XYZ file of C-alpha atoms in Angstrom:
115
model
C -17.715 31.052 8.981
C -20.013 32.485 6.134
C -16.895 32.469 3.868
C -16.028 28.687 4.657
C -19.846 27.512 4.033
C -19.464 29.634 0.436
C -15.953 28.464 -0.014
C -17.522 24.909 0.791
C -21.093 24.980 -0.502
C -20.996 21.762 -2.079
C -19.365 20.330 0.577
C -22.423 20.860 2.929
C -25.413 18.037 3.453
C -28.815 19.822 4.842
C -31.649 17.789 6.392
C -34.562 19.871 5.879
C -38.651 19.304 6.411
C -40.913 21.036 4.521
C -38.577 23.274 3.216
C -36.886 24.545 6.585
C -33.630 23.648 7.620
C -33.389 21.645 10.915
C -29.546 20.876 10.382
C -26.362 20.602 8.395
C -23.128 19.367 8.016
C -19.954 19.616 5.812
C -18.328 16.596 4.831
C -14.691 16.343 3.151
C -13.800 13.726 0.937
C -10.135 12.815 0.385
C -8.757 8.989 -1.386
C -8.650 7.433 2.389
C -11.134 9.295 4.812
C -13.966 10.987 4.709
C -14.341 14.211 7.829
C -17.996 15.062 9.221
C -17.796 18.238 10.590
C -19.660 21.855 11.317
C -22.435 19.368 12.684
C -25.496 21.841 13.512
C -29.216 21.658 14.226
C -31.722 24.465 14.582
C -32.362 25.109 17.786
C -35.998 25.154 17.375
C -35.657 21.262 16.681
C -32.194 20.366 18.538
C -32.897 17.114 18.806
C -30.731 13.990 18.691
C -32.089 12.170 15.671
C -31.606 15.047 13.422
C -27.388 14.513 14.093
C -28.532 10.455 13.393
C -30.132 10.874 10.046
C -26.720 13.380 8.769
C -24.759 10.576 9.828
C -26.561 7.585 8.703
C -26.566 9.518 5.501
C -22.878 9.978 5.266
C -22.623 6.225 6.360
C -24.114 5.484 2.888
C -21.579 7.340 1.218
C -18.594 6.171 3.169
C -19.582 2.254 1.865
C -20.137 3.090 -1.420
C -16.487 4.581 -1.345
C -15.075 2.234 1.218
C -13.778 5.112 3.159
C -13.344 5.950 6.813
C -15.297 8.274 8.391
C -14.532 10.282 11.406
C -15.658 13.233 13.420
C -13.646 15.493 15.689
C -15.483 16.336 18.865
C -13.281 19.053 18.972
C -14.932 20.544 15.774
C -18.200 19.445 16.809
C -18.859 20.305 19.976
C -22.837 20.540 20.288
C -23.275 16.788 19.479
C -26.517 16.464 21.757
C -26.999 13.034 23.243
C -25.114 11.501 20.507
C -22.612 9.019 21.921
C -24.978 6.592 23.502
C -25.963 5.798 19.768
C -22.841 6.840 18.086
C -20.818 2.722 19.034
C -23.856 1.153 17.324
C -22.935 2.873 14.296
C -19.555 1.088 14.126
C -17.614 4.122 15.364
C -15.090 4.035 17.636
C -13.213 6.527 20.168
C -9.813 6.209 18.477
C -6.688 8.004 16.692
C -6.638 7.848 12.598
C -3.065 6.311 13.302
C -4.486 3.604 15.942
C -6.790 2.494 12.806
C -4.263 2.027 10.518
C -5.297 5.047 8.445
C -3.032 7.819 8.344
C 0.925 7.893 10.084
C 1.548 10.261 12.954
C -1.841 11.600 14.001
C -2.349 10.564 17.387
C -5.832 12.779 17.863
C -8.531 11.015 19.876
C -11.648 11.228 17.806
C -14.523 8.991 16.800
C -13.591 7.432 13.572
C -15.574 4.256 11.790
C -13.404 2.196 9.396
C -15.071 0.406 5.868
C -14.328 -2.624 5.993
């Protein structure tokens, strides 16, 4: 995956405390939806409110854009103890199509719509 973070670099959001990274994450941008994806934290601080703050962070981009936002928990598979928190966000366990966004993808995934 070295080659897709290079490919990607400016792509990628890092939360970072005094100058170490805890996590990451690469968001795409397209004119409808915006992906959050390649979610990671360092295991020496896996902890739940480090995937919080990367979201809440793309959250401010998404309304300044009035996009959707969505993750795959297919591509994001480590997601520690997010869903309890993840519905108060506005997101909901959905298909892009069910939402109106996109024709034809019928792929469960948690997706929050601009309004």
């Amino acid at each position: 995956p070295f080659d897709l973070i290079e490919r990607n670099i400016g792509d990628f959001v890092i939360f970072a405390v005094d100058h170490q990274v805890h996590g990451c994450m690469m968001i795409k941008d397209n004119d409808k939806v915006m992906e959050m994806s390649y979610l990671g934290v360092s295991s020496a601080y896996e902890r739940p409110v480090i995937f919080q703050r990367l979201i809440e962070y793309a959250l401010v981009d998404v309304e300044k854009k009035a996009r959707c936002i969505f993750l795959d928990p297919e591509k994001n598979t480590n997601l520690l103890g997010m869903y309890p928190w993840f519905k108060k966000l506005g997101f909901a366990k959905c298909s892009l199509y069910e939402r109106g966004i996109v024709s034809g993808n019928s792929n469960k995934m948690w997706v929050r719509k601009c309004t």
